[in-house]
mmCIF file with all atom_site columns, C-alpha atoms in Angstrom:
data_model
loop_
_atom_site.group_PDB
_atom_site.id
_atom_site.type_symbol
_atom_site.label_atom_id
_atom_site.label_alt_id
_atom_site.label_comp_id
_atom_site.label_asym_id
_atom_site.label_entity_id
_atom_site.label_seq_id
_atom_site.pdbx_PDB_ins_code
_atom_site.Cartn_x
_atom_site.Cartn_y
_atom_site.Cartn_z
_atom_site.occupancy
_atom_site.B_iso_or_equiv
_atom_site.pdbx_formal_charge
_atom_site.auth_seq_id
_atom_site.auth_comp_id
_atom_site.auth_asym_id
_atom_site.auth_atom_id
_atom_site.pdbx_PDB_model_num
ATOM 1   C CA . ARG A 1 1   ? -72.898 40.302 -30.117 1.00 78.00 ? 1454 ARG A CA 1
ATOM 2   C CA . GLU A 1 2   ? -72.042 42.450 -33.107 1.00 85.00 ? 1455 GLU A CA 1
ATOM 3   C CA . ASN A 1 3   ? -70.882 46.031 -32.604 1.00 92.00 ? 1456 ASN A CA 1
ATOM 4   C CA . PHE A 1 4   ? -71.321 48.042 -35.792 1.00 93.00 ? 1457 PHE A CA 1
ATOM 5   C CA . ILE A 1 5   ? -69.711 51.382 -36.622 1.00 91.00 ? 1458 ILE A CA 1
ATOM 6   C CA . HIS A 1 6   ? -71.929 54.295 -35.551 1.00 89.00 ? 1459 HIS A CA 1
ATOM 7   C CA . LEU A 1 7   ? -71.362 57.621 -37.300 1.00 94.00 ? 1460 LEU A CA 1
ATOM 8   C CA . HIS A 1 8   ? -72.043 60.909 -35.523 1.00 93.00 ? 1461 HIS A CA 1
ATOM 9   C CA . ASN A 1 9   ? -73.196 62.665 -38.690 1.00 96.00 ? 1462 ASN A CA 1
ATOM 10  C CA . PRO A 1 10  ? -76.921 62.901 -39.554 1.00 94.00 ? 1463 PRO A CA 1
ATOM 11  C CA . HIS A 1 11  ? -76.133 64.596 -42.881 1.00 96.00 ? 1464 HIS A CA 1
ATOM 12  C CA . LEU A 1 12  ? -74.743 61.377 -44.401 1.00 94.00 ? 1465 LEU A CA 1
ATOM 13  C CA . GLU A 1 13  ? -78.207 59.777 -44.406 1.00 90.00 ? 1466 GLU A CA 1
ATOM 14  C CA . LYS A 1 14  ? -79.426 62.436 -46.853 1.00 93.00 ? 1467 LYS A CA 1
ATOM 15  C CA . MET A 1 15  ? -76.636 61.861 -49.372 1.00 94.00 ? 1468 MET A CA 1
ATOM 16  C CA . LYS A 1 16  ? -77.323 59.737 -52.448 1.00 95.00 ? 1469 LYS A CA 1
ATOM 17  C CA . GLU A 1 17  ? -73.651 58.869 -52.726 1.00 96.00 ? 1470 GLU A CA 1
ATOM 18  C CA . ASP A 1 18  ? -70.746 59.145 -50.318 1.00 97.00 ? 1471 ASP A CA 1
ATOM 19  C CA . ILE A 1 19  ? -67.444 59.733 -52.095 1.00 97.00 ? 1472 ILE A CA 1
ATOM 20  C CA . LEU A 1 20  ? -64.276 58.984 -50.151 1.00 98.00 ? 1473 LEU A CA 1
ATOM 21  C CA . TYR A 1 21  ? -62.186 61.438 -52.154 1.00 97.00 ? 1474 TYR A CA 1
ATOM 22  C CA . HIS A 1 22  ? -58.748 60.602 -50.813 1.00 98.00 ? 1475 HIS A CA 1
ATOM 23  C CA . PHE A 1 23  ? -59.271 56.839 -51.155 1.00 98.00 ? 1476 PHE A CA 1
ATOM 24  C CA . ALA A 1 24  ? -60.695 57.140 -54.682 1.00 97.00 ? 1477 ALA A CA 1
ATOM 25  C CA . LEU A 1 25  ? -63.685 55.051 -53.544 1.00 98.00 ? 1478 LEU A CA 1
ATOM 26  C CA . GLY A 1 26  ? -67.404 55.778 -53.460 1.00 97.00 ? 1479 GLY A CA 1
ATOM 27  C CA . THR A 1 27  ? -70.658 54.075 -52.514 1.00 97.00 ? 1480 THR A CA 1
ATOM 28  C CA . GLY A 1 28  ? -71.979 54.702 -56.032 1.00 96.00 ? 1481 GLY A CA 1
ATOM 29  C CA . THR A 1 29  ? -69.033 53.003 -57.738 1.00 97.00 ? 1482 THR A CA 1
ATOM 30  C CA . HIS A 1 30  ? -67.918 50.311 -55.286 1.00 97.00 ? 1483 HIS A CA 1
ATOM 31  C CA . ASP A 1 31  ? -69.677 47.512 -53.384 1.00 98.00 ? 1484 ASP A CA 1
ATOM 32  C CA . PHE A 1 32  ? -68.343 48.228 -49.903 1.00 98.00 ? 1485 PHE A CA 1
ATOM 33  C CA . PRO A 1 33  ? -69.869 45.178 -48.125 1.00 98.00 ? 1486 PRO A CA 1
ATOM 34  C CA . ALA A 1 34  ? -68.444 42.848 -50.795 1.00 98.00 ? 1487 ALA A CA 1
ATOM 35  C CA . LEU A 1 35  ? -65.014 44.479 -50.722 1.00 97.00 ? 1488 LEU A CA 1
ATOM 36  C CA . PHE A 1 36  ? -64.597 45.100 -46.998 1.00 98.00 ? 1489 PHE A CA 1
ATOM 37  C CA . GLY A 1 37  ? -67.436 43.384 -45.117 1.00 97.00 ? 1490 GLY A CA 1
ATOM 38  C CA . ASP A 1 38  ? -65.187 40.728 -43.569 1.00 97.00 ? 1491 ASP A CA 1
ATOM 39  C CA . VAL A 1 39  ? -62.635 43.198 -42.141 1.00 98.00 ? 1492 VAL A CA 1
ATOM 40  C CA . LYS A 1 40  ? -61.990 42.801 -38.405 1.00 98.00 ? 1493 LYS A CA 1
ATOM 41  C CA . PHE A 1 41  ? -58.569 44.398 -37.970 1.00 98.00 ? 1494 PHE A CA 1
ATOM 42  C CA . VAL A 1 42  ? -57.272 47.648 -39.435 1.00 98.00 ? 1495 VAL A CA 1
ATOM 43  C CA . CYS A 1 43  ? -53.595 48.544 -39.030 1.00 98.00 ? 1496 CYS A CA 1
ATOM 44  C CA . VAL A 1 44  ? -52.506 52.022 -40.075 1.00 98.00 ? 1497 VAL A CA 1
ATOM 45  C CA . GLY A 1 45  ? -49.049 53.560 -40.398 1.00 97.00 ? 1498 GLY A CA 1
ATOM 46  C CA . GLY A 1 46  ? -47.349 56.492 -42.047 1.00 95.00 ? 1499 GLY A CA 1
ATOM 47  C CA . SER A 1 47  ? -45.487 54.997 -44.999 1.00 95.00 ? 1500 SER A CA 1
ATOM 48  C CA . PRO A 1 48  ? -47.189 53.292 -47.991 1.00 97.00 ? 1501 PRO A CA 1
ATOM 49  C CA . SER A 1 49  ? -44.215 50.960 -48.494 1.00 96.00 ? 1502 SER A CA 1
ATOM 50  C CA . ARG A 1 50  ? -44.223 49.952 -44.825 1.00 96.00 ? 1503 ARG A CA 1
ATOM 51  C CA . MET A 1 51  ? -47.928 49.152 -44.955 1.00 98.00 ? 1504 MET A CA 1
ATOM 52  C CA . LYS A 1 52  ? -47.437 47.023 -48.076 1.00 97.00 ? 1505 LYS A CA 1
ATOM 53  C CA . ALA A 1 53  ? -44.592 45.171 -46.366 1.00 96.00 ? 1506 ALA A CA 1
ATOM 54  C CA . PHE A 1 54  ? -46.829 44.727 -43.316 1.00 97.00 ? 1507 PHE A CA 1
ATOM 55  C CA . ILE A 1 55  ? -49.705 43.179 -45.309 1.00 97.00 ? 1508 ILE A CA 1
ATOM 56  C CA . ALA A 1 56  ? -47.256 40.799 -46.999 1.00 96.00 ? 1509 ALA A CA 1
ATOM 57  C CA . TYR A 1 57  ? -46.035 39.723 -43.540 1.00 95.00 ? 1510 TYR A CA 1
ATOM 58  C CA . ILE A 1 58  ? -49.601 39.279 -42.267 1.00 96.00 ? 1511 ILE A CA 1
ATOM 59  C CA . ALA A 1 59  ? -50.569 37.265 -45.356 1.00 97.00 ? 1512 ALA A CA 1
ATOM 60  C CA . GLU A 1 60  ? -47.752 34.816 -44.696 1.00 95.00 ? 1513 GLU A CA 1
ATOM 61  C CA . GLU A 1 61  ? -48.590 34.604 -40.975 1.00 94.00 ? 1514 GLU A CA 1
ATOM 62  C CA . LEU A 1 62  ? -52.244 33.813 -41.798 1.00 95.00 ? 1515 LEU A CA 1
ATOM 63  C CA . GLY A 1 63  ? -51.335 31.331 -44.519 1.00 95.00 ? 1516 GLY A CA 1
ATOM 64  C CA . LEU A 1 64  ? -53.028 33.476 -47.153 1.00 94.00 ? 1517 LEU A CA 1
ATOM 65  C CA . GLY A 1 65  ? -49.941 34.308 -49.194 1.00 87.00 ? 1518 GLY A CA 1
ATOM 66  C CA . GLY A 1 66  ? -46.237 33.770 -49.470 1.00 79.00 ? 1519 GLY A CA 1
ATOM 67  C CA . PRO A 1 67  ? -42.992 35.106 -50.942 1.00 81.00 ? 1520 PRO A CA 1
ATOM 68  C CA . GLY A 1 68  ? -43.489 36.598 -54.388 1.00 82.00 ? 1521 GLY A CA 1
ATOM 69  C CA . CYS A 1 69  ? -47.208 37.279 -53.966 1.00 90.00 ? 1522 CYS A CA 1
ATOM 70  C CA . ASP A 1 70  ? -48.382 40.720 -55.013 1.00 92.00 ? 1523 ASP A CA 1
ATOM 71  C CA . TYR A 1 71  ? -50.894 42.766 -53.067 1.00 95.00 ? 1524 TYR A CA 1
ATOM 72  C CA . PRO A 1 72  ? -52.587 45.472 -55.172 1.00 96.00 ? 1525 PRO A CA 1
ATOM 73  C CA . ASN A 1 73  ? -53.156 48.955 -53.806 1.00 98.00 ? 1526 ASN A CA 1
ATOM 74  C CA . ILE A 1 74  ? -56.927 49.390 -53.414 1.00 98.00 ? 1527 ILE A CA 1
ATOM 75  C CA . CYS A 1 75  ? -56.491 53.190 -53.533 1.00 97.00 ? 1528 CYS A CA 1
ATOM 76  C CA . VAL A 1 76  ? -54.519 53.098 -56.789 1.00 95.00 ? 1529 VAL A CA 1
ATOM 77  C CA . GLY A 1 77  ? -56.737 55.882 -58.188 1.00 95.00 ? 1530 GLY A CA 1
ATOM 78  C CA . THR A 1 78  ? -55.131 58.425 -55.849 1.00 95.00 ? 1531 THR A CA 1
ATOM 79  C CA . ASP A 1 79  ? -51.642 59.223 -54.580 1.00 94.00 ? 1532 ASP A CA 1
ATOM 80  C CA . ARG A 1 80  ? -52.835 60.411 -51.165 1.00 96.00 ? 1533 ARG A CA 1
ATOM 81  C CA . TYR A 1 81  ? -53.031 57.081 -49.330 1.00 98.00 ? 1534 TYR A CA 1
ATOM 82  C CA . ALA A 1 82  ? -52.348 53.403 -49.976 1.00 98.00 ? 1535 ALA A CA 1
ATOM 83  C CA . MET A 1 83  ? -54.578 50.529 -48.842 1.00 98.00 ? 1536 MET A CA 1
ATOM 84  C CA . TYR A 1 84  ? -54.008 46.778 -48.887 1.00 98.00 ? 1537 TYR A CA 1
ATOM 85  C CA . LYS A 1 85  ? -56.191 43.865 -47.753 1.00 98.00 ? 1538 LYS A CA 1
ATOM 86  C CA . VAL A 1 86  ? -55.580 40.233 -46.869 1.00 97.00 ? 1539 VAL A CA 1
ATOM 87  C CA . GLY A 1 87  ? -58.434 38.228 -45.343 1.00 97.00 ? 1540 GLY A CA 1
ATOM 88  C CA . PRO A 1 88  ? -59.842 40.125 -42.350 1.00 98.00 ? 1541 PRO A CA 1
ATOM 89  C CA . VAL A 1 89  ? -56.902 42.566 -42.171 1.00 98.00 ? 1542 VAL A CA 1
ATOM 90  C CA . LEU A 1 90  ? -56.825 46.016 -43.791 1.00 98.00 ? 1543 LEU A CA 1
ATOM 91  C CA . SER A 1 91  ? -53.512 47.902 -43.966 1.00 98.00 ? 1544 SER A CA 1
ATOM 92  C CA . VAL A 1 92  ? -53.674 51.657 -44.656 1.00 98.00 ? 1545 VAL A CA 1
ATOM 93  C CA . SER A 1 93  ? -51.041 54.405 -44.862 1.00 98.00 ? 1546 SER A CA 1
ATOM 94  C CA . HIS A 1 94  ? -51.829 57.792 -43.314 1.00 97.00 ? 1547 HIS A CA 1
ATOM 95  C CA . GLY A 1 95  ? -48.879 60.013 -44.214 1.00 96.00 ? 1548 GLY A CA 1
ATOM 96  C CA . MET A 1 96  ? -47.189 62.343 -41.721 1.00 93.00 ? 1549 MET A CA 1
ATOM 97  C CA . GLY A 1 97  ? -48.852 64.522 -39.122 1.00 90.00 ? 1550 GLY A CA 1
ATOM 98  C CA . ILE A 1 98  ? -52.219 64.923 -37.406 1.00 92.00 ? 1551 ILE A CA 1
ATOM 99  C CA . PRO A 1 99  ? -54.020 66.597 -40.364 1.00 92.00 ? 1552 PRO A CA 1
ATOM 100 C CA . SER A 1 100 ? -53.099 63.739 -42.697 1.00 96.00 ? 1553 SER A CA 1
ATOM 101 C CA . ILE A 1 101 ? -54.161 60.974 -40.306 1.00 95.00 ? 1554 ILE A CA 1
ATOM 102 C CA . SER A 1 102 ? -57.369 62.876 -39.460 1.00 95.00 ? 1555 SER A CA 1
ATOM 103 C CA . ILE A 1 103 ? -58.481 62.973 -43.101 1.00 97.00 ? 1556 ILE A CA 1
ATOM 104 C CA . MET A 1 104 ? -57.678 59.278 -43.463 1.00 98.00 ? 1557 MET A CA 1
ATOM 105 C CA . LEU A 1 105 ? -59.597 58.326 -40.304 1.00 97.00 ? 1558 LEU A CA 1
ATOM 106 C CA . HIS A 1 106 ? -62.745 60.190 -41.391 1.00 97.00 ? 1559 HIS A CA 1
ATOM 107 C CA . GLU A 1 107 ? -62.840 58.224 -44.629 1.00 98.00 ? 1560 GLU A CA 1
ATOM 108 C CA . LEU A 1 108 ? -61.720 54.931 -43.061 1.00 98.00 ? 1561 LEU A CA 1
ATOM 109 C CA . ILE A 1 109 ? -64.486 55.030 -40.447 1.00 98.00 ? 1562 ILE A CA 1
ATOM 110 C CA . LYS A 1 110 ? -67.075 55.834 -43.137 1.00 98.00 ? 1563 LYS A CA 1
ATOM 111 C CA . LEU A 1 111 ? -65.727 52.954 -45.248 1.00 98.00 ? 1564 LEU A CA 1
ATOM 112 C CA . LEU A 1 112 ? -66.149 50.512 -42.361 1.00 98.00 ? 1565 LEU A CA 1
ATOM 113 C CA . HIS A 1 113 ? -69.664 51.839 -41.738 1.00 97.00 ? 1566 HIS A CA 1
ATOM 114 C CA . HIS A 1 114 ? -70.754 51.489 -45.372 1.00 97.00 ? 1567 HIS A CA 1
ATOM 115 C CA . ALA A 1 115 ? -69.238 47.988 -45.477 1.00 97.00 ? 1568 ALA A CA 1
ATOM 116 C CA . LYS A 1 116 ? -71.371 47.033 -42.448 1.00 97.00 ? 1569 LYS A CA 1
ATOM 117 C CA . CYS A 1 117 ? -68.283 45.848 -40.563 1.00 97.00 ? 1570 CYS A CA 1
ATOM 118 C CA . SER A 1 118 ? -68.637 44.847 -36.923 1.00 96.00 ? 1571 SER A CA 1
ATOM 119 C CA . ASN A 1 119 ? -66.325 44.289 -33.945 1.00 96.00 ? 1572 ASN A CA 1
ATOM 120 C CA . ILE A 1 120 ? -63.482 46.273 -35.504 1.00 97.00 ? 1573 ILE A CA 1
ATOM 121 C CA . THR A 1 121 ? -60.056 46.767 -33.925 1.00 97.00 ? 1574 THR A CA 1
ATOM 122 C CA . ILE A 1 122 ? -57.939 49.645 -35.251 1.00 97.00 ? 1575 ILE A CA 1
ATOM 123 C CA . ILE A 1 123 ? -54.245 49.866 -34.341 1.00 97.00 ? 1576 ILE A CA 1
ATOM 124 C CA . ARG A 1 124 ? -51.623 52.388 -35.382 1.00 96.00 ? 1577 ARG A CA 1
ATOM 125 C CA . ILE A 1 125 ? -48.133 50.953 -35.754 1.00 95.00 ? 1578 ILE A CA 1
ATOM 126 C CA . GLY A 1 126 ? -45.060 53.097 -36.198 1.00 93.00 ? 1579 GLY A CA 1
ATOM 127 C CA . THR A 1 127 ? -41.769 54.350 -34.869 1.00 91.00 ? 1580 THR A CA 1
ATOM 128 C CA . SER A 1 128 ? -41.139 56.981 -32.215 1.00 90.00 ? 1581 SER A CA 1
ATOM 129 C CA . GLY A 1 129 ? -38.462 58.520 -30.117 1.00 89.00 ? 1582 GLY A CA 1
ATOM 130 C CA . GLY A 1 130 ? -38.402 57.364 -26.517 1.00 91.00 ? 1583 GLY A CA 1
ATOM 131 C CA . ILE A 1 131 ? -37.609 59.014 -23.198 1.00 91.00 ? 1584 ILE A CA 1
ATOM 132 C CA . GLY A 1 132 ? -36.078 56.851 -20.476 1.00 89.00 ? 1585 GLY A CA 1
ATOM 133 C CA . LEU A 1 133 ? -36.583 53.621 -22.428 1.00 91.00 ? 1586 LEU A CA 1
ATOM 134 C CA . GLU A 1 134 ? -34.198 51.076 -23.861 1.00 92.00 ? 1587 GLU A CA 1
ATOM 135 C CA . PRO A 1 135 ? -33.876 51.629 -27.648 1.00 92.00 ? 1588 PRO A CA 1
ATOM 136 C CA . GLY A 1 136 ? -35.940 49.076 -29.559 1.00 93.00 ? 1589 GLY A CA 1
ATOM 137 C CA . SER A 1 137 ? -38.636 48.872 -26.895 1.00 95.00 ? 1590 SER A CA 1
ATOM 138 C CA . VAL A 1 138 ? -42.262 48.535 -27.957 1.00 95.00 ? 1591 VAL A CA 1
ATOM 139 C CA . VAL A 1 139 ? -44.673 50.986 -26.329 1.00 96.00 ? 1592 VAL A CA 1
ATOM 140 C CA . ILE A 1 140 ? -48.378 50.145 -26.224 1.00 96.00 ? 1593 ILE A CA 1
ATOM 141 C CA . THR A 1 141 ? -50.044 53.510 -25.856 1.00 95.00 ? 1594 THR A CA 1
ATOM 142 C CA . ARG A 1 142 ? -52.348 54.127 -22.891 1.00 94.00 ? 1595 ARG A CA 1
ATOM 143 C CA . GLN A 1 143 ? -52.912 57.816 -23.659 1.00 93.00 ? 1596 GLN A CA 1
ATOM 144 C CA . SER A 1 144 ? -51.748 60.155 -26.381 1.00 94.00 ? 1597 SER A CA 1
ATOM 145 C CA . VAL A 1 145 ? -50.691 63.514 -24.959 1.00 96.00 ? 1598 VAL A CA 1
ATOM 146 C CA . ASP A 1 146 ? -50.173 66.852 -26.697 1.00 95.00 ? 1599 ASP A CA 1
ATOM 147 C CA . ALA A 1 147 ? -47.067 69.033 -26.565 1.00 94.00 ? 1600 ALA A CA 1
ATOM 148 C CA . THR A 1 148 ? -48.152 70.395 -23.160 1.00 95.00 ? 1601 THR A CA 1
ATOM 149 C CA . PHE A 1 149 ? -48.425 66.828 -21.763 1.00 95.00 ? 1602 PHE A CA 1
ATOM 150 C CA . LYS A 1 150 ? -52.248 66.921 -21.617 1.00 95.00 ? 1603 LYS A CA 1
ATOM 151 C CA . PRO A 1 151 ? -54.193 63.816 -22.747 1.00 95.00 ? 1604 PRO A CA 1
ATOM 152 C CA . GLN A 1 152 ? -56.361 65.715 -25.184 1.00 95.00 ? 1605 GLN A CA 1
ATOM 153 C CA . PHE A 1 153 ? -56.766 66.687 -28.837 1.00 95.00 ? 1606 PHE A CA 1
ATOM 154 C CA . GLU A 1 154 ? -57.819 70.227 -29.786 1.00 95.00 ? 1607 GLU A CA 1
ATOM 155 C CA . GLN A 1 155 ? -59.742 70.758 -33.007 1.00 94.00 ? 1608 GLN A CA 1
ATOM 156 C CA . VAL A 1 156 ? -61.040 74.134 -34.206 1.00 96.00 ? 1609 VAL A CA 1
ATOM 157 C CA . ILE A 1 157 ? -64.553 73.670 -35.646 1.00 97.00 ? 1610 ILE A CA 1
ATOM 158 C CA . LEU A 1 158 ? -66.499 76.664 -37.012 1.00 98.00 ? 1611 LEU A CA 1
ATOM 159 C CA . GLY A 1 159 ? -64.111 78.987 -35.194 1.00 98.00 ? 1612 GLY A CA 1
ATOM 160 C CA . LYS A 1 160 ? -64.545 77.273 -31.827 1.00 98.00 ? 1613 LYS A CA 1
ATOM 161 C CA . THR A 1 161 ? -62.038 75.023 -30.055 1.00 97.00 ? 1614 THR A CA 1
ATOM 162 C CA . VAL A 1 162 ? -63.350 71.534 -29.343 1.00 97.00 ? 1615 VAL A CA 1
ATOM 163 C CA . ILE A 1 163 ? -61.383 69.282 -26.968 1.00 97.00 ? 1616 ILE A CA 1
ATOM 164 C CA . ARG A 1 164 ? -61.590 65.518 -27.326 1.00 95.00 ? 1617 ARG A CA 1
ATOM 165 C CA . SER A 1 165 ? -60.246 62.718 -25.148 1.00 93.00 ? 1618 SER A CA 1
ATOM 166 C CA . THR A 1 166 ? -57.240 60.671 -26.269 1.00 93.00 ? 1619 THR A CA 1
ATOM 167 C CA . ASN A 1 167 ? -57.712 57.695 -23.940 1.00 91.00 ? 1620 ASN A CA 1
ATOM 168 C CA . LEU A 1 168 ? -57.277 54.457 -25.865 1.00 92.00 ? 1621 LEU A CA 1
ATOM 169 C CA . ASP A 1 169 ? -58.856 51.030 -25.380 1.00 94.00 ? 1622 ASP A CA 1
ATOM 170 C CA . GLU A 1 170 ? -57.585 49.706 -22.050 1.00 95.00 ? 1623 GLU A CA 1
ATOM 171 C CA . GLU A 1 171 ? -58.626 46.100 -22.724 1.00 95.00 ? 1624 GLU A CA 1
ATOM 172 C CA . LEU A 1 172 ? -56.877 46.094 -26.097 1.00 96.00 ? 1625 LEU A CA 1
ATOM 173 C CA . ALA A 1 173 ? -53.694 47.407 -24.471 1.00 96.00 ? 1626 ALA A CA 1
ATOM 174 C CA . LYS A 1 174 ? -53.833 44.558 -21.936 1.00 96.00 ? 1627 LYS A CA 1
ATOM 175 C CA . GLU A 1 175 ? -54.375 41.989 -24.707 1.00 96.00 ? 1628 GLU A CA 1
ATOM 176 C CA . LEU A 1 176 ? -51.402 43.283 -26.678 1.00 96.00 ? 1629 LEU A CA 1
ATOM 177 C CA . MET A 1 177 ? -49.262 43.261 -23.542 1.00 97.00 ? 1630 MET A CA 1
ATOM 178 C CA . GLN A 1 178 ? -50.251 39.643 -22.873 1.00 96.00 ? 1631 GLN A CA 1
ATOM 179 C CA . CYS A 1 179 ? -49.320 38.705 -26.461 1.00 95.00 ? 1632 CYS A CA 1
ATOM 180 C CA . SER A 1 180 ? -45.915 40.315 -26.003 1.00 95.00 ? 1633 SER A CA 1
ATOM 181 C CA . GLN A 1 181 ? -45.283 38.447 -22.755 1.00 94.00 ? 1634 GLN A CA 1
ATOM 182 C CA . GLU A 1 182 ? -46.165 35.151 -24.414 1.00 95.00 ? 1635 GLU A CA 1
ATOM 183 C CA . MET A 1 183 ? -43.819 35.868 -27.338 1.00 92.00 ? 1636 MET A CA 1
ATOM 184 C CA . SER A 1 184 ? -41.056 37.254 -25.088 1.00 88.00 ? 1637 SER A CA 1
ATOM 185 C CA . GLN A 1 185 ? -39.098 38.643 -28.058 1.00 91.00 ? 1638 GLN A CA 1
ATOM 186 C CA . PHE A 1 186 ? -38.658 42.293 -27.109 1.00 90.00 ? 1639 PHE A CA 1
ATOM 187 C CA . ASN A 1 187 ? -39.047 44.717 -24.235 1.00 94.00 ? 1640 ASN A CA 1
ATOM 188 C CA . THR A 1 188 ? -42.667 45.931 -24.133 1.00 96.00 ? 1641 THR A CA 1
ATOM 189 C CA . VAL A 1 189 ? -44.315 48.499 -21.857 1.00 95.00 ? 1642 VAL A CA 1
ATOM 190 C CA . ILE A 1 190 ? -47.667 50.250 -21.590 1.00 95.00 ? 1643 ILE A CA 1
ATOM 191 C CA . GLY A 1 191 ? -47.134 54.006 -21.494 1.00 93.00 ? 1644 GLY A CA 1
ATOM 192 C CA . ASN A 1 192 ? -48.042 57.413 -22.841 1.00 94.00 ? 1645 ASN A CA 1
ATOM 193 C CA . THR A 1 193 ? -47.132 58.717 -26.289 1.00 94.00 ? 1646 THR A CA 1
ATOM 194 C CA . MET A 1 194 ? -46.684 62.375 -27.210 1.00 94.00 ? 1647 MET A CA 1
ATOM 195 C CA . CYS A 1 195 ? -47.959 63.695 -30.528 1.00 92.00 ? 1648 CYS A CA 1
ATOM 196 C CA . THR A 1 196 ? -46.961 67.200 -31.636 1.00 92.00 ? 1649 THR A CA 1
ATOM 197 C CA . LEU A 1 197 ? -48.069 69.382 -34.543 1.00 90.00 ? 1650 LEU A CA 1
ATOM 198 C CA . ASP A 1 198 ? -44.593 69.619 -36.027 1.00 92.00 ? 1651 ASP A CA 1
ATOM 199 C CA . PHE A 1 199 ? -41.574 67.354 -36.622 1.00 92.00 ? 1652 PHE A CA 1
ATOM 200 C CA . TYR A 1 200 ? -38.847 69.930 -35.924 1.00 95.00 ? 1653 TYR A CA 1
ATOM 201 C CA . GLU A 1 201 ? -39.694 72.731 -33.457 1.00 96.00 ? 1654 GLU A CA 1
ATOM 202 C CA . GLY A 1 202 ? -42.701 70.857 -32.052 1.00 93.00 ? 1655 GLY A CA 1
ATOM 203 C CA . GLN A 1 203 ? -40.453 67.987 -31.006 1.00 92.00 ? 1656 GLN A CA 1
ATOM 204 C CA . GLY A 1 204 ? -37.618 70.212 -29.824 1.00 94.00 ? 1657 GLY A CA 1
ATOM 205 C CA . ARG A 1 205 ? -35.179 69.237 -32.579 1.00 95.00 ? 1658 ARG A CA 1
ATOM 206 C CA . LEU A 1 206 ? -32.049 71.289 -33.131 1.00 97.00 ? 1659 LEU A CA 1
ATOM 207 C CA . ASP A 1 207 ? -31.679 70.741 -36.893 1.00 97.00 ? 1660 ASP A CA 1
ATOM 208 C CA . GLY A 1 208 ? -34.693 72.542 -38.395 1.00 97.00 ? 1661 GLY A CA 1
ATOM 209 C CA . ALA A 1 209 ? -34.637 75.639 -40.607 1.00 98.00 ? 1662 ALA A CA 1
ATOM 210 C CA . ILE A 1 210 ? -35.716 77.650 -37.540 1.00 97.00 ? 1663 ILE A CA 1
ATOM 211 C CA . CYS A 1 211 ? -34.515 76.967 -34.001 1.00 98.00 ? 1664 CYS A CA 1
ATOM 212 C CA . LEU A 1 212 ? -34.717 79.777 -31.418 1.00 98.00 ? 1665 LEU A CA 1
ATOM 213 C CA . TYR A 1 213 ? -34.018 77.701 -28.296 1.00 98.00 ? 1666 TYR A CA 1
ATOM 214 C CA . SER A 1 214 ? -30.875 76.223 -26.794 1.00 98.00 ? 1667 SER A CA 1
ATOM 215 C CA . GLU A 1 215 ? -29.918 72.597 -26.292 1.00 98.00 ? 1668 GLU A CA 1
ATOM 216 C CA . GLU A 1 216 ? -30.253 73.156 -22.539 1.00 98.00 ? 1669 GLU A CA 1
ATOM 217 C CA . GLU A 1 217 ? -33.866 74.346 -23.004 1.00 98.00 ? 1670 GLU A CA 1
ATOM 218 C CA . LYS A 1 218 ? -34.601 71.293 -25.131 1.00 97.00 ? 1671 LYS A CA 1
ATOM 219 C CA . LEU A 1 219 ? -33.202 68.934 -22.491 1.00 96.00 ? 1672 LEU A CA 1
ATOM 220 C CA . GLN A 1 220 ? -35.242 70.679 -19.790 1.00 97.00 ? 1673 GLN A CA 1
ATOM 221 C CA . TYR A 1 221 ? -38.389 70.141 -21.878 1.00 96.00 ? 1674 TYR A CA 1
ATOM 222 C CA . LEU A 1 222 ? -37.598 66.452 -22.327 1.00 95.00 ? 1675 LEU A CA 1
ATOM 223 C CA . LYS A 1 223 ? -37.061 66.136 -18.555 1.00 96.00 ? 1676 LYS A CA 1
ATOM 224 C CA . GLU A 1 224 ? -40.505 67.706 -17.987 1.00 96.00 ? 1677 GLU A CA 1
ATOM 225 C CA . ALA A 1 225 ? -41.995 65.218 -20.455 1.00 94.00 ? 1678 ALA A CA 1
ATOM 226 C CA . TYR A 1 226 ? -40.339 62.331 -18.615 1.00 93.00 ? 1679 TYR A CA 1
ATOM 227 C CA . ASP A 1 227 ? -41.535 63.605 -15.222 1.00 94.00 ? 1680 ASP A CA 1
ATOM 228 C CA . SER A 1 228 ? -45.099 63.886 -16.536 1.00 92.00 ? 1681 SER A CA 1
ATOM 229 C CA . GLY A 1 229 ? -45.062 60.237 -17.602 1.00 89.00 ? 1682 GLY A CA 1
#
């Protein structure tokens, strides 16, 4: 059974051409099914260089490339994001912060739709601080929580606040956990991940340009985060 990407936007059907501005791609200039129709896995991460290194690793693992091979940036026409492809795997950078990844996801999902991709798995890979975990542990995210520990994402649309769920694919989490147990190379857990709107104050750091709280208040906040899971 094939599960295709369904877009919740009736306006797209009326457009003669859909331009993915920040990818420098468009349905009028690129053959999306030919370029991306075989994609099954999309891995996204913040840094362009990390995502290029990742696709080189994947190419070698799949026997589709080796040391010294070059992987061109599909989004070379823009400096907003970088995109690389090997076989059924697409590797895309998303920059830092929720706004940056949101823009990327809008255009990525439209790309997969126009390419007529089916049965797609999208995974974000990246680094994070941890609370109560051994350094170097891998966390497979069950839920993403906001800075108030709620599993939700707030978006203001036309002046109104819309709240969306941040529950992730439970079956995928179980599959990844099983893979980790079979490899037995590093400590892996399924848990919750916090995402804030800011790197410094939002995460309670003490080294930003502005910091109007004490170290004791920061530690109390981290304890509350730990207690909430």
